[in-house]
Amino acid sequence: YALSVLMTIMLFPQHLELGLSVLSILAFGDGSATLFGLALRGPRLPWNAGKSWTGLIAFVAVGCLMTSWIYWGEANGVEAVNPAVSFGLALALTAPAVLLAGLAESVRSKINDNVRVGIAAALTLVLLHSLRPSW
């Protein structure tokens, strides 16, 4: 859980928004998937009967909202290196990472889902962040 966050922060110390976004996806996305999935149940995913559509939708919805808010806030902070980021751009940069992390969490695997979620989130965020100057 913490390794993907710490590695992202250590590799990109001038872009704390990346590490905090990975943390947000793990905390809010994965956490809401568990909470909503267990509380509301719902139809099961065809590729993993242990997970529900309700959990996956909650992961993406809550994860997108919270992660884009955290990315936006950190990218616009006093110590930010980059030019200001609009909330829309923050959402565009983080939503694909949340979606891929949600799908990684839903896959049946012997690897702990927090490891899969963290790696998927970190790799996607770093890739999209590196493309950001051209937006």
CSV table of N, CA, C and O in Angstrom, one decimal:
chain,number,residue,atom,x,y,z
A,1,TYR,N,0.8,-1.2,0.0
A,1,TYR,CA,0.0,0.0,0.0
A,1,TYR,C,0.9,1.2,0.0
A,1,TYR,O,0.8,2.1,-0.9
A,2,ALA,N,1.7,1.3,1.0
A,2,ALA,CA,2.6,2.5,1.1
A,2,ALA,C,3.7,2.6,0.1
A,2,ALA,O,4.2,3.7,-0.2
A,3,LEU,N,4.2,1.4,-0.4
A,3,LEU,CA,5.3,1.4,-1.2
A,3,LEU,C,5.1,2.2,-2.5
A,3,LEU,O,6.0,3.0,-2.9
A,4,SER,N,4.0,2.0,-3.2
A,4,SER,CA,3.7,2.8,-4.4
A,4,SER,C,3.6,4.3,-4.2
A,4,SER,O,4.1,5.1,-5.0
A,5,VAL,N,3.1,4.7,-3.0
A,5,VAL,CA,3.0,6.1,-2.7
A,5,VAL,C,4.4,6.6,-2.4
A,5,VAL,O,4.9,7.7,-3.0
A,6,LEU,N,5.2,5.9,-1.6
A,6,LEU,CA,6.5,6.4,-1.2
A,6,LEU,C,7.5,6.4,-2.4
A,6,LEU,O,8.3,7.4,-2.6
A,7,MET,N,7.4,5.4,-3.3
A,7,MET,CA,8.2,5.4,-4.5
A,7,MET,C,7.9,6.5,-5.4
A,7,MET,O,8.8,7.1,-6.0
A,8,THR,N,6.6,6.8,-5.6
A,8,THR,CA,6.2,7.9,-6.4
A,8,THR,C,6.8,9.3,-5.9
A,8,THR,O,7.3,10.1,-6.6
A,9,ILE,N,6.7,9.4,-4.6
A,9,ILE,CA,7.2,10.7,-3.9
A,9,ILE,C,8.7,10.7,-4.0
A,9,ILE,O,9.3,11.8,-4.3
A,10,MET,N,9.4,9.6,-3.8
A,10,MET,CA,10.8,9.6,-3.9
A,10,MET,C,11.3,9.8,-5.3
A,10,MET,O,12.3,10.5,-5.5
A,11,LEU,N,10.7,9.3,-6.3
A,11,LEU,CA,11.1,9.5,-7.7
A,11,LEU,C,10.7,10.8,-8.3
A,11,LEU,O,11.4,11.3,-9.2
A,12,PHE,N,9.7,11.4,-7.8
A,12,PHE,CA,9.2,12.7,-8.3
A,12,PHE,C,9.0,13.7,-7.1
A,12,PHE,O,7.9,14.2,-6.9
A,13,PRO,N,10.1,14.1,-6.4
A,13,PRO,CA,9.9,14.9,-5.2
A,13,PRO,C,9.3,16.3,-5.5
A,13,PRO,O,8.8,16.9,-4.6
A,14,GLN,N,9.5,16.8,-6.7
A,14,GLN,CA,9.0,18.1,-7.0
A,14,GLN,C,7.6,18.1,-7.5
A,14,GLN,O,7.0,19.1,-7.8
A,15,HIS,N,7.0,16.9,-7.5
A,15,HIS,CA,5.6,16.7,-8.0
A,15,HIS,C,4.9,15.9,-7.0
A,15,HIS,O,4.4,14.8,-7.3
A,16,LEU,N,4.7,16.4,-5.8
A,16,LEU,CA,4.0,15.7,-4.7
A,16,LEU,C,2.6,15.4,-5.1
A,16,LEU,O,2.0,14.5,-4.5
A,17,GLU,N,2.0,16.1,-6.0
A,17,GLU,CA,0.7,15.8,-6.5
A,17,GLU,C,0.5,14.4,-7.0
A,17,GLU,O,-0.5,13.8,-6.9
A,18,LEU,N,1.6,13.8,-7.5
A,18,LEU,CA,1.6,12.5,-8.1
A,18,LEU,C,1.5,11.5,-6.9
A,18,LEU,O,0.6,10.6,-6.9
A,19,GLY,N,2.3,11.6,-5.9
A,19,GLY,CA,2.3,10.7,-4.8
A,19,GLY,C,1.0,10.8,-4.0
A,19,GLY,O,0.4,9.8,-3.6
A,20,LEU,N,0.5,12.0,-3.8
A,20,LEU,CA,-0.7,12.2,-3.1
A,20,LEU,C,-1.9,11.7,-3.9
A,20,LEU,O,-2.9,11.2,-3.3
A,21,SER,N,-1.8,11.7,-5.2
A,21,SER,CA,-2.9,11.2,-6.0
A,21,SER,C,-2.9,9.7,-5.9
A,21,SER,O,-4.0,9.1,-5.9
A,22,VAL,N,-1.8,9.0,-5.9
A,22,VAL,CA,-1.8,7.6,-5.7
A,22,VAL,C,-2.4,7.2,-4.4
A,22,VAL,O,-3.2,6.3,-4.3
A,23,LEU,N,-2.0,8.0,-3.3
A,23,LEU,CA,-2.6,7.8,-2.0
A,23,LEU,C,-4.1,7.9,-2.0
A,23,LEU,O,-4.8,7.2,-1.4
A,24,SER,N,-4.5,9.0,-2.7
A,24,SER,CA,-6.0,9.2,-2.8
A,24,SER,C,-6.7,8.1,-3.5
A,24,SER,O,-7.8,7.7,-3.0
A,25,ILE,N,-6.2,7.6,-4.5
A,25,ILE,CA,-6.8,6.5,-5.3
A,25,ILE,C,-6.9,5.3,-4.4
A,25,ILE,O,-7.9,4.6,-4.3
A,26,LEU,N,-5.8,5.0,-3.7
A,26,LEU,CA,-5.8,3.8,-2.7
A,26,LEU,C,-6.8,4.0,-1.6
A,26,LEU,O,-7.6,3.1,-1.2
A,27,ALA,N,-6.8,5.2,-1.0
A,27,ALA,CA,-7.7,5.5,0.1
A,27,ALA,C,-9.1,5.7,-0.2
A,27,ALA,O,-10.0,5.0,0.3
A,28,PHE,N,-9.4,6.6,-1.1
A,28,PHE,CA,-10.8,6.9,-1.4
A,28,PHE,C,-11.4,6.0,-2.5
A,28,PHE,O,-12.6,5.6,-2.3
A,29,GLY,N,-10.6,5.6,-3.5
A,29,GLY,CA,-11.2,4.8,-4.5
A,29,GLY,C,-11.4,3.4,-4.0
A,29,GLY,O,-12.5,2.8,-4.0
A,30,ASP,N,-10.3,2.8,-3.5
A,30,ASP,CA,-10.4,1.4,-3.0
A,30,ASP,C,-11.3,1.3,-1.8
A,30,ASP,O,-12.1,0.4,-1.6
A,31,GLY,N,-11.2,2.3,-0.9
A,31,GLY,CA,-12.0,2.3,0.3
A,31,GLY,C,-13.5,2.4,0.0
A,31,GLY,O,-14.3,1.7,0.6
A,32,SER,N,-13.9,3.3,-1.0
A,32,SER,CA,-15.3,3.4,-1.3
A,32,SER,C,-15.8,2.2,-2.0
A,32,SER,O,-17.0,1.8,-1.9
A,33,ALA,N,-15.0,1.5,-2.8
A,33,ALA,CA,-15.4,0.3,-3.5
A,33,ALA,C,-15.8,-0.8,-2.4
A,33,ALA,O,-16.8,-1.4,-2.6
A,34,THR,N,-15.0,-0.9,-1.4
A,34,THR,CA,-15.2,-1.8,-0.3
A,34,THR,C,-16.5,-1.4,0.4
A,34,THR,O,-17.4,-2.2,0.6
A,35,LEU,N,-16.6,-0.2,0.8
A,35,LEU,CA,-17.7,0.3,1.6
A,35,LEU,C,-19.1,0.2,0.8
A,35,LEU,O,-20.0,-0.5,1.3
A,36,PHE,N,-19.1,0.7,-0.4
A,36,PHE,CA,-20.3,0.6,-1.2
A,36,PHE,C,-20.6,-0.8,-1.7
A,36,PHE,O,-21.8,-1.2,-1.7
A,37,GLY,N,-19.6,-1.5,-2.1
A,37,GLY,CA,-19.8,-2.9,-2.5
A,37,GLY,C,-20.4,-3.8,-1.5
A,37,GLY,O,-21.3,-4.6,-1.7
A,38,LEU,N,-19.9,-3.7,-0.2
A,38,LEU,CA,-20.4,-4.5,0.9
A,38,LEU,C,-21.8,-4.0,1.3
A,38,LEU,O,-22.7,-4.8,1.7
A,39,ALA,N,-22.0,-2.7,1.4
A,39,ALA,CA,-23.2,-2.1,1.9
A,39,ALA,C,-24.4,-2.3,0.9
A,39,ALA,O,-25.5,-2.6,1.3
A,40,LEU,N,-24.1,-2.0,-0.4
A,40,LEU,CA,-25.2,-2.0,-1.4
A,40,LEU,C,-25.3,-3.3,-2.2
A,40,LEU,O,-26.2,-3.5,-2.9
A,41,ARG,N,-24.2,-4.1,-2.2
A,41,ARG,CA,-24.1,-5.3,-3.0
A,41,ARG,C,-24.3,-5.0,-4.4
A,41,ARG,O,-23.6,-4.2,-4.9
A,42,GLY,N,-25.2,-5.6,-5.1
A,42,GLY,CA,-25.5,-5.3,-6.5
A,42,GLY,C,-24.9,-6.5,-7.4
A,42,GLY,O,-24.4,-7.4,-6.9
A,43,PRO,N,-25.1,-6.3,-8.7
A,43,PRO,CA,-24.7,-7.4,-9.6
A,43,PRO,C,-23.2,-7.6,-9.6
A,43,PRO,O,-22.4,-6.6,-9.4
A,44,ARG,N,-22.8,-8.8,-9.8
A,44,ARG,CA,-21.4,-9.2,-9.7
A,44,ARG,C,-20.7,-8.9,-11.1
A,44,ARG,O,-21.3,-8.9,-12.1
A,45,LEU,N,-19.4,-8.6,-11.0
A,45,LEU,CA,-18.6,-8.4,-12.3
A,45,LEU,C,-18.5,-9.8,-13.0
A,45,LEU,O,-18.2,-10.8,-12.3
A,46,PRO,N,-18.6,-9.8,-14.3
A,46,PRO,CA,-18.5,-11.1,-15.0
A,46,PRO,C,-17.1,-11.7,-14.9
A,46,PRO,O,-17.0,-12.9,-15.0
A,47,TRP,N,-16.1,-10.9,-14.7
A,47,TRP,CA,-14.7,-11.4,-14.7
A,47,TRP,C,-14.2,-11.7,-13.3
A,47,TRP,O,-13.2,-12.3,-13.1
A,48,ASN,N,-15.0,-11.3,-12.3
A,48,ASN,CA,-14.7,-11.6,-10.9
A,48,ASN,C,-15.9,-11.6,-10.0
A,48,ASN,O,-16.4,-10.5,-9.6
A,49,ALA,N,-16.5,-12.7,-9.7
A,49,ALA,CA,-17.8,-12.8,-9.0
A,49,ALA,C,-17.6,-12.3,-7.5
A,49,ALA,O,-18.6,-12.0,-6.8
A,50,GLY,N,-16.4,-12.1,-7.1
A,50,GLY,CA,-16.1,-11.6,-5.7
A,50,GLY,C,-16.2,-10.1,-5.6
A,50,GLY,O,-16.2,-9.5,-4.6
A,51,LYS,N,-16.4,-9.4,-6.8
A,51,LYS,CA,-16.5,-8.0,-6.8
A,51,LYS,C,-17.8,-7.6,-7.5
A,51,LYS,O,-18.4,-8.4,-8.3
A,52,SER,N,-18.3,-6.4,-7.2
A,52,SER,CA,-19.6,-6.0,-7.8
A,52,SER,C,-19.4,-4.7,-8.6
A,52,SER,O,-18.5,-4.0,-8.5
A,53,TRP,N,-20.4,-4.5,-9.5
A,53,TRP,CA,-20.5,-3.3,-10.3
A,53,TRP,C,-20.6,-2.1,-9.4
A,53,TRP,O,-20.0,-1.0,-9.7
A,54,THR,N,-21.3,-2.2,-8.3
A,54,THR,CA,-21.5,-1.1,-7.3
A,54,THR,C,-20.2,-0.7,-6.8
A,54,THR,O,-19.9,0.5,-6.7
A,55,GLY,N,-19.3,-1.6,-6.4
A,55,GLY,CA,-18.0,-1.3,-5.9
A,55,GLY,C,-17.1,-0.6,-6.9
A,55,GLY,O,-16.4,0.4,-6.6
A,56,LEU,N,-17.2,-1.1,-8.2
A,56,LEU,CA,-16.3,-0.6,-9.2
A,56,LEU,C,-16.8,0.8,-9.6
A,56,LEU,O,-16.0,1.8,-9.7
A,57,ILE,N,-18.1,1.0,-9.6
A,57,ILE,CA,-18.6,2.4,-9.9
A,57,ILE,C,-18.3,3.4,-8.8
A,57,ILE,O,-17.9,4.5,-9.1
A,58,ALA,N,-18.4,2.9,-7.6
A,58,ALA,CA,-18.0,3.8,-6.4
A,58,ALA,C,-16.5,4.1,-6.5
A,58,ALA,O,-16.2,5.2,-6.2
A,59,PHE,N,-15.7,3.1,-6.8
A,59,PHE,CA,-14.3,3.3,-6.9
A,59,PHE,C,-14.0,4.5,-7.9
A,59,PHE,O,-13.3,5.4,-7.6
A,60,VAL,N,-14.6,4.4,-9.1
A,60,VAL,CA,-14.3,5.4,-10.1
A,60,VAL,C,-14.9,6.7,-9.7
A,60,VAL,O,-14.3,7.8,-9.9
A,61,ALA,N,-16.2,6.7,-9.3
A,61,ALA,CA,-16.8,8.0,-9.0
A,61,ALA,C,-16.2,8.8,-7.8
A,61,ALA,O,-15.8,9.9,-8.0
A,62,VAL,N,-16.0,8.1,-6.7
A,62,VAL,CA,-15.4,8.8,-5.5
A,62,VAL,C,-13.9,9.0,-5.8
A,62,VAL,O,-13.4,10.1,-5.4
A,63,GLY,N,-13.3,8.0,-6.4
A,63,GLY,CA,-11.8,8.2,-6.7
A,63,GLY,C,-11.6,9.3,-7.6
A,63,GLY,O,-10.6,10.1,-7.4
A,64,CYS,N,-12.4,9.5,-8.6
A,64,CYS,CA,-12.2,10.6,-9.6
A,64,CYS,C,-12.4,12.0,-8.9
A,64,CYS,O,-11.5,12.9,-9.0
A,65,LEU,N,-13.4,12.1,-8.1
A,65,LEU,CA,-13.7,13.3,-7.5
A,65,LEU,C,-12.6,13.7,-6.5
A,65,LEU,O,-12.0,14.8,-6.5
A,66,MET,N,-12.3,12.8,-5.6
A,66,MET,CA,-11.3,13.1,-4.5
A,66,MET,C,-9.9,13.2,-5.1
A,66,MET,O,-9.1,14.1,-4.7
A,67,THR,N,-9.5,12.4,-6.0
A,67,THR,CA,-8.1,12.4,-6.6
A,67,THR,C,-7.9,13.7,-7.4
A,67,THR,O,-6.9,14.3,-7.3
A,68,SER,N,-8.9,14.1,-8.2
A,68,SER,CA,-8.7,15.3,-9.0
A,68,SER,C,-8.7,16.5,-8.1
A,68,SER,O,-7.9,17.4,-8.3
A,69,TRP,N,-9.4,16.5,-7.0
A,69,TRP,CA,-9.4,17.6,-6.0
A,69,TRP,C,-8.1,17.7,-5.3
A,69,TRP,O,-7.5,18.8,-5.2
A,70,ILE,N,-7.5,16.6,-4.9
A,70,ILE,CA,-6.2,16.5,-4.3
A,70,ILE,C,-5.1,16.9,-5.2
A,70,ILE,O,-4.2,17.7,-4.9
A,71,TYR,N,-5.1,16.4,-6.5
A,71,TYR,CA,-4.1,16.8,-7.5
A,71,TYR,C,-4.2,18.3,-7.7
A,71,TYR,O,-3.2,19.0,-7.7
A,72,TRP,N,-5.4,18.8,-7.9
A,72,TRP,CA,-5.6,20.2,-8.2
A,72,TRP,C,-5.1,21.1,-7.1
A,72,TRP,O,-4.4,22.1,-7.3
A,73,GLY,N,-5.4,20.7,-5.8
A,73,GLY,CA,-5.0,21.5,-4.7
A,73,GLY,C,-3.5,21.5,-4.5
A,73,GLY,O,-2.9,22.5,-4.2
A,74,GLU,N,-2.9,20.3,-4.7
A,74,GLU,CA,-1.4,20.3,-4.5
A,74,GLU,C,-0.7,20.9,-5.7
A,74,GLU,O,0.3,21.6,-5.5
A,75,ALA,N,-1.2,20.8,-6.9
A,75,ALA,CA,-0.6,21.4,-8.1
A,75,ALA,C,-0.7,22.9,-8.0
A,75,ALA,O,0.1,23.6,-8.7
A,76,ASN,N,-1.6,23.4,-7.3
A,76,ASN,CA,-1.8,24.9,-7.2
A,76,ASN,C,-1.3,25.5,-5.9
A,76,ASN,O,-1.5,26.6,-5.6
A,77,GLY,N,-0.6,24.6,-5.1
A,77,GLY,CA,-0.1,25.1,-3.8
A,77,GLY,C,1.0,26.1,-4.0
A,77,GLY,O,1.6,26.3,-5.1
A,78,VAL,N,1.4,26.7,-2.9
A,78,VAL,CA,2.4,27.7,-2.9
A,78,VAL,C,3.8,27.2,-3.4
A,78,VAL,O,4.5,27.8,-4.1
A,79,GLU,N,4.0,25.9,-3.1
A,79,GLU,CA,5.3,25.3,-3.5
A,79,GLU,C,5.3,24.6,-4.8
A,79,GLU,O,6.3,24.0,-5.2
A,80,ALA,N,4.2,24.7,-5.5
A,80,ALA,CA,4.1,24.0,-6.8
A,80,ALA,C,5.1,24.5,-7.8
A,80,ALA,O,5.4,25.7,-7.9
A,81,VAL,N,5.6,23.6,-8.6
A,81,VAL,CA,6.6,23.9,-9.6
A,81,VAL,C,6.0,24.3,-10.9
A,81,VAL,O,6.5,25.1,-11.6
A,82,ASN,N,4.9,23.6,-11.3
A,82,ASN,CA,4.2,23.8,-12.6
A,82,ASN,C,3.3,25.1,-12.5
A,82,ASN,O,2.9,25.5,-11.5
A,83,PRO,N,2.9,25.5,-13.7
A,83,PRO,CA,1.9,26.6,-13.8
A,83,PRO,C,0.6,26.0,-13.2
A,83,PRO,O,0.4,24.8,-13.1
A,84,ALA,N,-0.3,26.9,-12.8
A,84,ALA,CA,-1.6,26.5,-12.2
A,84,ALA,C,-2.3,25.5,-13.1
A,84,ALA,O,-2.2,25.5,-14.3
A,85,VAL,N,-3.1,24.7,-12.4
A,85,VAL,CA,-3.8,23.6,-13.1
A,85,VAL,C,-5.3,23.9,-12.8
A,85,VAL,O,-5.7,24.1,-11.6
A,86,SER,N,-6.2,23.9,-13.8
A,86,SER,CA,-7.6,24.0,-13.6
A,86,SER,C,-8.1,22.7,-13.0
A,86,SER,O,-7.5,21.6,-13.2
A,87,PHE,N,-9.3,22.7,-12.4
A,87,PHE,CA,-9.9,21.5,-11.9
A,87,PHE,C,-10.2,20.5,-13.0
A,87,PHE,O,-10.0,19.3,-12.9
A,88,GLY,N,-10.6,21.1,-14.2
A,88,GLY,CA,-10.9,20.2,-15.3
A,88,GLY,C,-9.7,19.5,-15.8
A,88,GLY,O,-9.7,18.3,-16.2
A,89,LEU,N,-8.5,20.2,-15.9
A,89,LEU,CA,-7.3,19.5,-16.3
A,89,LEU,C,-6.9,18.5,-15.2
A,89,LEU,O,-6.4,17.4,-15.6
A,90,ALA,N,-7.0,18.8,-13.9
A,90,ALA,CA,-6.7,17.8,-12.9
A,90,ALA,C,-7.6,16.6,-13.1
A,90,ALA,O,-7.1,15.5,-12.9
A,91,LEU,N,-8.9,16.8,-13.4
A,91,LEU,CA,-9.7,15.6,-13.6
A,91,LEU,C,-9.3,14.8,-14.8
A,91,LEU,O,-9.3,13.6,-14.8
A,92,ALA,N,-9.0,15.5,-15.9
A,92,ALA,CA,-8.5,14.8,-17.1
A,92,ALA,C,-7.2,14.1,-16.9
A,92,ALA,O,-7.0,13.0,-17.5
A,93,LEU,N,-6.3,14.6,-16.0
A,93,LEU,CA,-5.1,13.9,-15.7
A,93,LEU,C,-5.3,12.7,-14.8
A,93,LEU,O,-4.5,11.7,-14.9
A,94,THR,N,-6.2,12.8,-13.9
A,94,THR,CA,-6.3,11.7,-12.9
A,94,THR,C,-7.4,10.7,-13.2
A,94,THR,O,-7.3,9.5,-12.7
A,95,ALA,N,-8.4,11.0,-13.9
A,95,ALA,CA,-9.5,10.1,-14.2
A,95,ALA,C,-9.1,8.8,-14.8
A,95,ALA,O,-9.5,7.7,-14.4
A,96,PRO,N,-8.2,8.8,-15.9
A,96,PRO,CA,-7.8,7.6,-16.5
A,96,PRO,C,-7.0,6.7,-15.5
A,96,PRO,O,-7.1,5.5,-15.5
A,97,ALA,N,-6.2,7.3,-14.6
A,97,ALA,CA,-5.5,6.5,-13.6
A,97,ALA,C,-6.5,5.9,-12.6
A,97,ALA,O,-6.3,4.7,-12.2
A,98,VAL,N,-7.5,6.6,-12.2
A,98,VAL,CA,-8.5,6.0,-11.3
A,98,VAL,C,-9.2,4.9,-12.0
A,98,VAL,O,-9.4,3.8,-11.4
A,99,LEU,N,-9.6,5.1,-13.2
A,99,LEU,CA,-10.3,4.0,-14.0
A,99,LEU,C,-9.4,2.7,-14.1
A,99,LEU,O,-9.9,1.6,-13.8
A,100,LEU,N,-8.2,2.9,-14.5
A,100,LEU,CA,-7.3,1.8,-14.7
A,100,LEU,C,-7.0,1.1,-13.3
A,100,LEU,O,-6.9,-0.1,-13.2
A,101,ALA,N,-6.9,1.9,-12.3
A,101,ALA,CA,-6.6,1.3,-10.9
A,101,ALA,C,-7.9,0.6,-10.5
A,101,ALA,O,-7.8,-0.5,-9.9
A,102,GLY,N,-9.1,1.1,-10.8
A,102,GLY,CA,-10.3,0.4,-10.4
A,102,GLY,C,-10.4,-0.9,-11.1
A,102,GLY,O,-10.8,-1.9,-10.6
A,103,LEU,N,-10.0,-0.9,-12.4
A,103,LEU,CA,-10.1,-2.2,-13.1
A,103,LEU,C,-9.0,-3.2,-12.6
A,103,LEU,O,-9.3,-4.4,-12.5
A,104,ALA,N,-7.8,-2.6,-12.3
A,104,ALA,CA,-6.8,-3.5,-11.7
A,104,ALA,C,-7.3,-4.1,-10.3
A,104,ALA,O,-7.0,-5.3,-10.0
A,105,GLU,N,-8.0,-3.3,-9.6
A,105,GLU,CA,-8.5,-3.8,-8.3
A,105,GLU,C,-9.6,-4.9,-8.5
A,105,GLU,O,-9.7,-5.8,-7.7
A,106,SER,N,-10.3,-4.9,-9.6
A,106,SER,CA,-11.4,-5.8,-9.8
A,106,SER,C,-10.9,-7.1,-10.4
A,106,SER,O,-11.7,-8.1,-10.4
A,107,VAL,N,-9.7,-7.2,-10.9
A,107,VAL,CA,-9.2,-8.4,-11.5
A,107,VAL,C,-8.9,-9.5,-10.5
A,107,VAL,O,-8.4,-9.2,-9.4
A,108,ARG,N,-9.3,-10.7,-10.8
A,108,ARG,CA,-9.0,-11.8,-9.9
A,108,ARG,C,-7.5,-12.1,-10.0
A,108,ARG,O,-7.0,-12.3,-11.1
A,109,SER,N,-6.8,-12.1,-8.9
A,109,SER,CA,-5.4,-12.3,-8.9
A,109,SER,C,-4.9,-12.7,-7.5
A,109,SER,O,-5.5,-12.4,-6.5
A,110,LYS,N,-3.8,-13.4,-7.4
A,110,LYS,CA,-3.2,-13.8,-6.2
A,110,LYS,C,-2.3,-12.6,-5.6
A,110,LYS,O,-2.0,-12.7,-4.4
A,111,ILE,N,-2.1,-11.6,-6.4
A,111,ILE,CA,-1.4,-10.4,-5.9
A,111,ILE,C,-2.3,-9.5,-5.2
A,111,ILE,O,-3.4,-9.2,-5.7
A,112,ASN,N,-2.0,-9.0,-4.0
A,112,ASN,CA,-2.8,-8.2,-3.3
A,112,ASN,C,-3.3,-7.0,-4.1
A,112,ASN,O,-2.5,-6.4,-4.8
A,113,ASP,N,-4.6,-6.7,-4.0
A,113,ASP,CA,-5.2,-5.6,-4.8
A,113,ASP,C,-4.6,-4.3,-4.5
A,113,ASP,O,-4.5,-3.4,-5.4
A,114,ASN,N,-4.1,-4.0,-3.3
A,114,ASN,CA,-3.5,-2.7,-3.1
A,114,ASN,C,-2.2,-2.5,-3.9
A,114,ASN,O,-1.8,-1.4,-4.3
A,115,VAL,N,-1.5,-3.6,-4.1
A,115,VAL,CA,-0.2,-3.6,-4.9
A,115,VAL,C,-0.6,-3.3,-6.3
A,115,VAL,O,-0.1,-2.4,-7.0
A,116,ARG,N,-1.6,-4.0,-6.9
A,116,ARG,CA,-2.1,-3.8,-8.3
A,116,ARG,C,-2.6,-2.3,-8.4
A,116,ARG,O,-2.3,-1.7,-9.4
A,117,VAL,N,-3.4,-1.9,-7.5
A,117,VAL,CA,-4.0,-0.5,-7.6
A,117,VAL,C,-2.9,0.5,-7.6
A,117,VAL,O,-2.9,1.4,-8.4
A,118,GLY,N,-2.0,0.4,-6.6
A,118,GLY,CA,-0.9,1.4,-6.5
A,118,GLY,C,0.0,1.5,-7.7
A,118,GLY,O,0.3,2.6,-8.2
A,119,ILE,N,0.3,0.3,-8.3
A,119,ILE,CA,1.2,0.3,-9.5
A,119,ILE,C,0.5,0.9,-10.7
A,119,ILE,O,1.0,1.7,-11.4
A,120,ALA,N,-0.8,0.5,-10.9
A,120,ALA,CA,-1.6,1.0,-12.0
A,120,ALA,C,-1.7,2.5,-11.9
A,120,ALA,O,-1.6,3.2,-12.9
A,121,ALA,N,-2.1,2.9,-10.7
A,121,ALA,CA,-2.3,4.4,-10.5
A,121,ALA,C,-1.0,5.2,-10.7
A,121,ALA,O,-1.0,6.2,-11.4
A,122,ALA,N,0.1,4.7,-10.1
A,122,ALA,CA,1.4,5.4,-10.2
A,122,ALA,C,1.8,5.5,-11.7
A,122,ALA,O,2.2,6.6,-12.2
A,123,LEU,N,1.8,4.4,-12.4
A,123,LEU,CA,2.3,4.4,-13.8
A,123,LEU,C,1.4,5.3,-14.7
A,123,LEU,O,2.0,6.0,-15.5
A,124,THR,N,0.1,5.2,-14.5
A,124,THR,CA,-0.7,6.0,-15.3
A,124,THR,C,-0.6,7.5,-15.0
A,124,THR,O,-0.5,8.3,-15.9
A,125,LEU,N,-0.5,7.8,-13.8
A,125,LEU,CA,-0.4,9.2,-13.4
A,125,LEU,C,0.9,9.8,-13.9
A,125,LEU,O,1.0,10.9,-14.4
A,126,VAL,N,2.0,9.1,-13.8
A,126,VAL,CA,3.3,9.6,-14.2
A,126,VAL,C,3.3,9.7,-15.7
A,126,VAL,O,3.8,10.8,-16.3
A,127,LEU,N,2.7,8.8,-16.5
A,127,LEU,CA,2.6,8.9,-17.9
A,127,LEU,C,1.8,10.1,-18.3
A,127,LEU,O,2.3,10.9,-19.1
A,128,LEU,N,0.7,10.3,-17.8
A,128,LEU,CA,-0.2,11.4,-18.1
A,128,LEU,C,0.4,12.8,-17.7
A,128,LEU,O,0.3,13.8,-18.4
A,129,HIS,N,1.0,12.7,-16.5
A,129,HIS,CA,1.7,14.0,-16.0
A,129,HIS,C,2.8,14.4,-17.0
A,129,HIS,O,3.0,15.6,-17.2
A,130,SER,N,3.6,13.4,-17.5
A,130,SER,CA,4.7,13.7,-18.4
A,130,SER,C,4.1,14.3,-19.7
A,130,SER,O,4.9,15.0,-20.4
A,131,LEU,N,2.9,14.0,-20.1
A,131,LEU,CA,2.3,14.5,-21.3
A,131,LEU,C,1.7,15.9,-21.1
A,131,LEU,O,1.4,16.6,-22.1
A,132,ARG,N,1.6,16.3,-19.9
A,132,ARG,CA,0.9,17.5,-19.5
A,132,ARG,C,1.4,18.8,-20.2
A,132,ARG,O,0.6,19.6,-20.6
A,133,PRO,N,2.7,19.0,-20.3
A,133,PRO,CA,3.1,20.2,-20.9
A,133,PRO,C,2.6,20.5,-22.3
A,133,PRO,O,2.5,21.6,-22.8
A,134,SER,N,2.3,19.4,-23.0
A,134,SER,CA,1.8,19.6,-24.4
A,134,SER,C,0.3,19.8,-24.4
A,134,SER,O,-0.3,20.0,-25.5
A,135,TRP,N,-0.4,19.9,-23.3
A,135,TRP,CA,-1.9,20.1,-23.3
A,135,TRP,C,-2.2,21.5,-23.4
A,135,TRP,O,-2.0,22.4,-22.9
